[in-house]
GROMACS .gro file of N, CA and C in nm:
model
  315
    1UNK      N    1   3.347  10.244   4.931
    1UNK     CA    2   3.337  10.231   4.788
    1UNK      C    3   3.364  10.364   4.718
    2UNK      N    4   3.317  10.471   4.779
    2UNK     CA    5   3.339  10.603   4.720
    2UNK      C    6   3.489  10.634   4.717
    3UNK      N    7   3.558  10.601   4.826
    3UNK     CA    8   3.702  10.624   4.835
    3UNK      C    9   3.777  10.541   4.731
    4UNK      N   10   3.742  10.414   4.718
    4UNK     CA   11   3.809  10.328   4.620
    4UNK      C   12   3.785  10.377   4.478
    5UNK      N   13   3.664  10.422   4.450
    5UNK     CA   14   3.633  10.475   4.319
    5UNK      C   15   3.716  10.600   4.290
    6UNK      N   16   3.730  10.686   4.391
    6UNK     CA   17   3.811  10.808   4.374
    6UNK      C   18   3.958  10.771   4.351
    7UNK      N   19   4.008  10.670   4.422
    7UNK     CA   20   4.147  10.626   4.403
    7UNK      C   21   4.168  10.571   4.262
    8UNK      N   22   4.071  10.494   4.211
    8UNK     CA   23   4.081  10.441   4.074
    8UNK      C   24   4.081  10.557   3.974
    9UNK      N   25   3.993  10.655   3.996
    9UNK     CA   26   3.987  10.772   3.908
    9UNK      C   27   4.120  10.846   3.907
   10UNK      N   28   4.175  10.870   4.025
   10UNK     CA   29   4.301  10.943   4.035
   10UNK      C   30   4.415  10.866   3.967
   11UNK      N   31   4.416  10.734   3.984
   11UNK     CA   32   4.519  10.652   3.921
   11UNK      C   33   4.510  10.661   3.769
   12UNK      N   34   4.390  10.652   3.716
   12UNK     CA   35   4.371  10.661   3.570
   12UNK      C   36   4.408  10.800   3.521
   13UNK      N   37   4.367  10.904   3.593
   13UNK     CA   38   4.404  11.041   3.557
   13UNK      C   39   4.555  11.058   3.549
   14UNK      N   40   4.626  11.002   3.650
   14UNK     CA   41   4.769  11.028   3.666
   14UNK      C   42   4.859  10.939   3.583
   15UNK      N   43   4.812  10.822   3.541
   15UNK     CA   44   4.903  10.726   3.476
   15UNK      C   45   4.877  10.703   3.328
   16UNK      N   46   4.758  10.732   3.281
   16UNK     CA   47   4.728  10.708   3.139
   16UNK      C   48   4.732  10.839   3.061
   17UNK      N   49   4.789  10.833   2.941
   17UNK     CA   50   4.783  10.948   2.853
   17UNK      C   51   4.636  10.969   2.817
   18UNK      N   52   4.586  11.086   2.839
   18UNK     CA   53   4.445  11.113   2.814
   18UNK      C   54   4.354  11.049   2.917
   19UNK      N   55   4.408  11.013   3.031
   19UNK     CA   56   4.331  10.944   3.134
   19UNK      C   57   4.215  11.025   3.187
   20UNK      N   58   4.235  11.154   3.203
   20UNK     CA   59   4.126  11.239   3.252
   20UNK      C   60   4.012  11.242   3.152
   21UNK      N   61   4.046  11.257   3.024
   21UNK     CA   62   3.942  11.260   2.921
   21UNK      C   63   3.870  11.126   2.913
   22UNK      N   64   3.946  11.016   2.925
   22UNK     CA   65   3.885  10.882   2.923
   22UNK      C   66   3.787  10.867   3.038
   23UNK      N   67   3.832  10.899   3.159
   23UNK     CA   68   3.746  10.885   3.277
   23UNK      C   69   3.621  10.970   3.264
   24UNK      N   70   3.641  11.096   3.224
   24UNK     CA   71   3.528  11.187   3.211
   24UNK      C   72   3.426  11.135   3.110
   25UNK      N   73   3.474  11.076   3.001
   25UNK     CA   74   3.383  11.024   2.897
   25UNK      C   75   3.302  10.906   2.948
   26UNK      N   76   3.367  10.810   3.012
   26UNK     CA   77   3.292  10.692   3.058
   26UNK      C   78   3.203  10.725   3.177
   27UNK      N   79   3.247  10.820   3.259
   27UNK     CA   80   3.164  10.861   3.373
   27UNK      C   81   3.039  10.935   3.324
   28UNK      N   82   3.057  11.023   3.227
   28UNK     CA   83   2.944  11.099   3.172
   28UNK      C   84   2.843  11.006   3.107
   29UNK      N   85   2.890  10.908   3.035
   29UNK     CA   86   2.801  10.814   2.965
   29UNK      C   87   2.752  10.702   3.056
   30UNK      N   88   2.792  10.705   3.181
   30UNK     CA   89   2.759  10.598   3.276
   30UNK      C   90   2.797  10.461   3.219
   31UNK      N   91   2.919  10.455   3.164
   31UNK     CA   92   2.967  10.333   3.100
   31UNK      C   93   3.061  10.252   3.189
   32UNK      N   94   3.079  10.295   3.313
   32UNK     CA   95   3.166  10.221   3.404
   32UNK      C   96   3.089  10.101   3.457
   33UNK      N   97   3.152   9.985   3.448
   33UNK     CA   98   3.094   9.861   3.499
   33UNK      C   99   3.176   9.818   3.620
   34UNK      N  100   3.110   9.798   3.731
   34UNK     CA  101   3.177   9.762   3.856
   34UNK      C  102   3.167   9.613   3.881
   35UNK      N  103   3.280   9.551   3.913
   35UNK     CA  104   3.283   9.410   3.952
   35UNK      C  105   3.317   9.408   4.100
   36UNK      N  106   3.225   9.358   4.180
   36UNK     CA  107   3.242   9.356   4.325
   36UNK      C  108   3.257   9.212   4.371
   37UNK      N  109   3.369   9.184   4.436
   37UNK     CA  110   3.392   9.049   4.487
   37UNK      C  111   3.335   9.038   4.627
   38UNK      N  112   3.299   8.915   4.662
   38UNK     CA  113   3.241   8.890   4.793
   38UNK      C  114   3.275   8.748   4.837
   39UNK      N  115   3.262   8.719   4.966
   39UNK     CA  116   3.292   8.585   5.015
   39UNK      C  117   3.202   8.479   4.950
   40UNK      N  118   3.258   8.361   4.935
   40UNK     CA  119   3.178   8.249   4.885
   40UNK      C  120   3.057   8.230   4.974
   41UNK      N  121   2.946   8.200   4.915
   41UNK     CA  122   2.826   8.174   4.993
   41UNK      C  123   2.735   8.295   5.010
   42UNK      N  124   2.786   8.412   4.979
   42UNK     CA  125   2.699   8.529   4.986
   42UNK      C  126   2.602   8.524   4.869
   43UNK      N  127   2.478   8.548   4.898
   43UNK     CA  128   2.376   8.540   4.794
   43UNK      C  129   2.299   8.671   4.786
   44UNK      N  130   2.172   8.661   4.757
   44UNK     CA  131   2.088   8.777   4.731
   44UNK      C  132   2.088   8.885   4.837
   45UNK      N  133   2.070   8.848   4.963
   45UNK     CA  134   2.060   8.949   5.069
   45UNK      C  135   2.189   9.030   5.080
   46UNK      N  136   2.302   8.960   5.088
   46UNK     CA  137   2.430   9.027   5.103
   46UNK      C  138   2.465   9.107   4.978
   47UNK      N  139   2.435   9.051   4.861
   47UNK     CA  140   2.462   9.123   4.737
   47UNK      C  141   2.377   9.249   4.728
   48UNK      N  142   2.254   9.243   4.776
   48UNK     CA  143   2.170   9.362   4.777
   48UNK      C  144   2.226   9.470   4.868
   49UNK      N  145   2.284   9.428   4.981
   49UNK     CA  146   2.348   9.526   5.069
   49UNK      C  147   2.466   9.593   4.999
   50UNK      N  148   2.544   9.514   4.925
   50UNK     CA  149   2.656   9.572   4.851
   50UNK      C  150   2.606   9.665   4.741
   51UNK      N  151   2.497   9.626   4.675
   51UNK     CA  152   2.438   9.711   4.571
   51UNK      C  153   2.389   9.843   4.633
   52UNK      N  154   2.324   9.834   4.748
   52UNK     CA  155   2.277   9.954   4.818
   52UNK      C  156   2.394  10.044   4.856
   53UNK      N  157   2.505   9.983   4.899
   53UNK     CA  158   2.624  10.061   4.935
   53UNK      C  159   2.680  10.132   4.811
   54UNK      N  160   2.677  10.066   4.696
   54UNK     CA  161   2.724  10.128   4.572
   54UNK      C  162   2.636  10.248   4.535
   55UNK      N  163   2.507  10.235   4.557
   55UNK     CA  164   2.415  10.346   4.531
   55UNK      C  165   2.444  10.460   4.628
   56UNK      N  166   2.460  10.429   4.756
   56UNK     CA  167   2.487  10.532   4.857
   56UNK      C  168   2.621  10.603   4.830
   57UNK      N  169   2.718  10.529   4.773
   57UNK     CA  170   2.848  10.587   4.742
   57UNK      C  171   2.843  10.670   4.613
   58UNK      N  172   2.731  10.664   4.543
   58UNK     CA  173   2.717  10.741   4.419
   58UNK      C  174   2.780  10.676   4.298
   59UNK      N  175   2.812  10.545   4.307
   59UNK     CA  176   2.871  10.477   4.192
   59UNK      C  177   2.769  10.454   4.083
   60UNK      N  178   2.648  10.417   4.122
   60UNK     CA  179   2.538  10.396   4.029
   60UNK      C  180   2.413  10.458   4.089
   61UNK      N  181   2.315  10.481   4.005
   61UNK     CA  182   2.187  10.531   4.054
   61UNK      C  183   2.106  10.414   4.107
   62UNK      N  184   2.007  10.445   4.187
   62UNK     CA  185   1.928  10.342   4.251
   62UNK      C  186   1.823  10.277   4.164
   63UNK      N  187   1.805  10.323   4.042
   63UNK     CA  188   1.699  10.265   3.959
   63UNK      C  189   1.743  10.131   3.900
   64UNK      N  190   1.648  10.054   3.856
   64UNK     CA  191   1.675   9.919   3.804
   64UNK      C  192   1.759   9.922   3.677
   65UNK      N  193   1.755  10.032   3.603
   65UNK     CA  194   1.832  10.041   3.479
   65UNK      C  195   1.982  10.034   3.501
   66UNK      N  196   2.027  10.061   3.621
   66UNK     CA  197   2.170  10.058   3.652
   66UNK      C  198   2.214   9.925   3.711
   67UNK      N  199   2.122   9.835   3.735
   67UNK     CA  200   2.158   9.704   3.792
   67UNK      C  201   2.262   9.629   3.709
   68UNK      N  202   2.256   9.632   3.575
   68UNK     CA  203   2.357   9.560   3.497
   68UNK      C  204   2.497   9.619   3.506
   69UNK      N  205   2.511   9.738   3.564
   69UNK     CA  206   2.643   9.799   3.576
   69UNK      C  207   2.722   9.743   3.693
   70UNK      N  208   2.664   9.652   3.770
   70UNK     CA  209   2.733   9.588   3.882
   70UNK      C  210   2.728   9.437   3.862
   71UNK      N  211   2.845   9.375   3.869
   71UNK     CA  212   2.854   9.229   3.863
   71UNK      C  213   2.915   9.181   3.993
   72UNK      N  214   2.856   9.079   4.052
   72UNK     CA  215   2.911   9.020   4.174
   72UNK      C  216   2.989   8.895   4.138
   73UNK      N  217   3.104   8.879   4.203
   73UNK     CA  218   3.193   8.768   4.176
   73UNK      C  219   3.240   8.713   4.310
   74UNK      N  220   3.222   8.582   4.329
   74UNK     CA  221   3.264   8.522   4.455
   74UNK      C  222   3.417   8.512   4.462
   75UNK      N  223   3.468   8.496   4.582
   75UNK     CA  224   3.613   8.480   4.600
   75UNK      C  225   3.667   8.365   4.517
   76UNK      N  226   3.593   8.254   4.516
   76UNK     CA  227   3.638   8.137   4.441
   76UNK      C  228   3.647   8.165   4.292
   77UNK      N  229   3.547   8.231   4.237
   77UNK     CA  230   3.550   8.266   4.094
   77UNK      C  231   3.663   8.364   4.065
   78UNK      N  232   3.682   8.463   4.151
   78UNK     CA  233   3.789   8.561   4.132
   78UNK      C  234   3.925   8.493   4.137
   79UNK      N  235   3.943   8.400   4.230
   79UNK     CA  236   4.070   8.328   4.242
   79UNK      C  237   4.098   8.245   4.118
   80UNK      N  238   3.995   8.179   4.067
   80UNK     CA  239   4.012   8.098   3.947
   80UNK      C  240   4.051   8.184   3.828
   81UNK      N  241   3.984   8.297   3.811
   81UNK     CA  242   4.018   8.386   3.699
   81UNK      C  243   4.161   8.437   3.712
   82UNK      N  244   4.201   8.475   3.832
   82UNK     CA  245   4.336   8.525   3.853
   82UNK      C  246   4.439   8.417   3.823
   83UNK      N  247   4.416   8.296   3.874
   83UNK     CA  248   4.511   8.187   3.852
   83UNK      C  249   4.522   8.153   3.704
   84UNK      N  250   4.410   8.156   3.633
   84UNK     CA  251   4.412   8.128   3.490
   84UNK      C  252   4.486   8.238   3.416
   85UNK      N  253   4.457   8.363   3.450
   85UNK     CA  254   4.519   8.478   3.385
   85UNK      C  255   4.670   8.479   3.404
   86UNK      N  256   4.715   8.442   3.524
   86UNK     CA  257   4.859   8.442   3.555
   86UNK      C  258   4.929   8.315   3.508
   87UNK      N  259   4.854   8.220   3.452
   87UNK     CA  260   4.914   8.096   3.405
   87UNK      C  261   4.949   7.999   3.515
   88UNK      N  262   4.890   8.018   3.633
   88UNK     CA  263   4.922   7.932   3.747
   88UNK      C  264   4.864   7.792   3.733
   89UNK      N  265   4.770   7.775   3.641
   89UNK     CA  266   4.709   7.644   3.622
   89UNK      C  267   4.775   7.566   3.508
   90UNK      N  268   4.870   7.628   3.439
   90UNK     CA  269   4.937   7.561   3.329
   90UNK      C  270   5.003   7.432   3.379
   91UNK      N  271   4.971   7.323   3.313
   91UNK     CA  272   5.025   7.195   3.352
   91UNK      C  273   4.943   7.123   3.457
   92UNK      N  274   4.865   7.197   3.533
   92UNK     CA  275   4.783   7.136   3.637
   92UNK      C  276   4.645   7.100   3.584
   93UNK      N  277   4.600   7.175   3.486
   93UNK     CA  278   4.467   7.154   3.428
   93UNK      C  279   4.480   7.155   3.277
   94UNK      N  280   4.417   7.059   3.213
   94UNK     CA  281   4.414   7.057   3.067
   94UNK      C  282   4.305   7.154   3.024
   95UNK      N  283   4.345   7.277   2.990
   95UNK     CA  284   4.247   7.380   2.960
   95UNK      C  285   4.171   7.353   2.831
   96UNK      N  286   4.218   7.261   2.749
   96UNK     CA  287   4.146   7.231   2.626
   96UNK      C  288   4.016   7.156   2.655
   97UNK      N  289   4.005   7.093   2.773
   97UNK     CA  290   3.881   7.023   2.806
   97UNK      C  291   3.810   7.084   2.926
   98UNK      N  292   3.869   7.189   2.983
   98UNK     CA  293   3.810   7.253   3.100
   98UNK      C  294   3.713   7.361   3.055
   99UNK      N  295   3.591   7.355   3.105
   99UNK     CA  296   3.491   7.456   3.073
   99UNK      C  297   3.448   7.520   3.204
  100UNK      N  298   3.455   7.652   3.209
  100UNK     CA  299   3.415   7.725   3.329
  100UNK      C  300   3.289   7.800   3.293
  101UNK      N  301   3.186   7.778   3.370
  101UNK     CA  302   3.059   7.848   3.351
  101UNK      C  303   3.042   7.947   3.463
  102UNK      N  304   3.021   8.073   3.426
  102UNK     CA  305   3.001   8.177   3.526
  102UNK      C  306   2.856   8.221   3.526
  103UNK      N  307   2.806   8.248   3.643
  103UNK     CA  308   2.671   8.299   3.656
  103UNK      C  309   2.680   8.449   3.678
  104UNK      N  310   2.677   8.527   3.569
  104UNK     CA  311   2.688   8.673   3.578
  104UNK      C  312   2.553   8.729   3.616
  105UNK      N  313   2.550   8.802   3.726
  105UNK     CA  314   2.423   8.862   3.771
  105UNK      C  315   2.431   9.011   3.759
   0.00000   0.00000   0.00000
């Protein structure tokens, strides 16, 4: 997780105008929100292990106040969001009557 975070930081630094200033500002304010995907069926125990790994990697602090900075998303939810975003469901699903409810933790 630490390596992936560093790669994201380097990418933002190198590709966005003012990317270093942007990263530094959100990092200083602890405004970075992490979305961690996991296999379908993973629940509390596995998510807690991922949360502990994020703390060990230094992404968030271990106190409860930082818990909202991590959102867990199952593979199925991530796939649905990607397919919707890319328009892959156009014509297959009538989105005017489709309601997707997400359980954000």
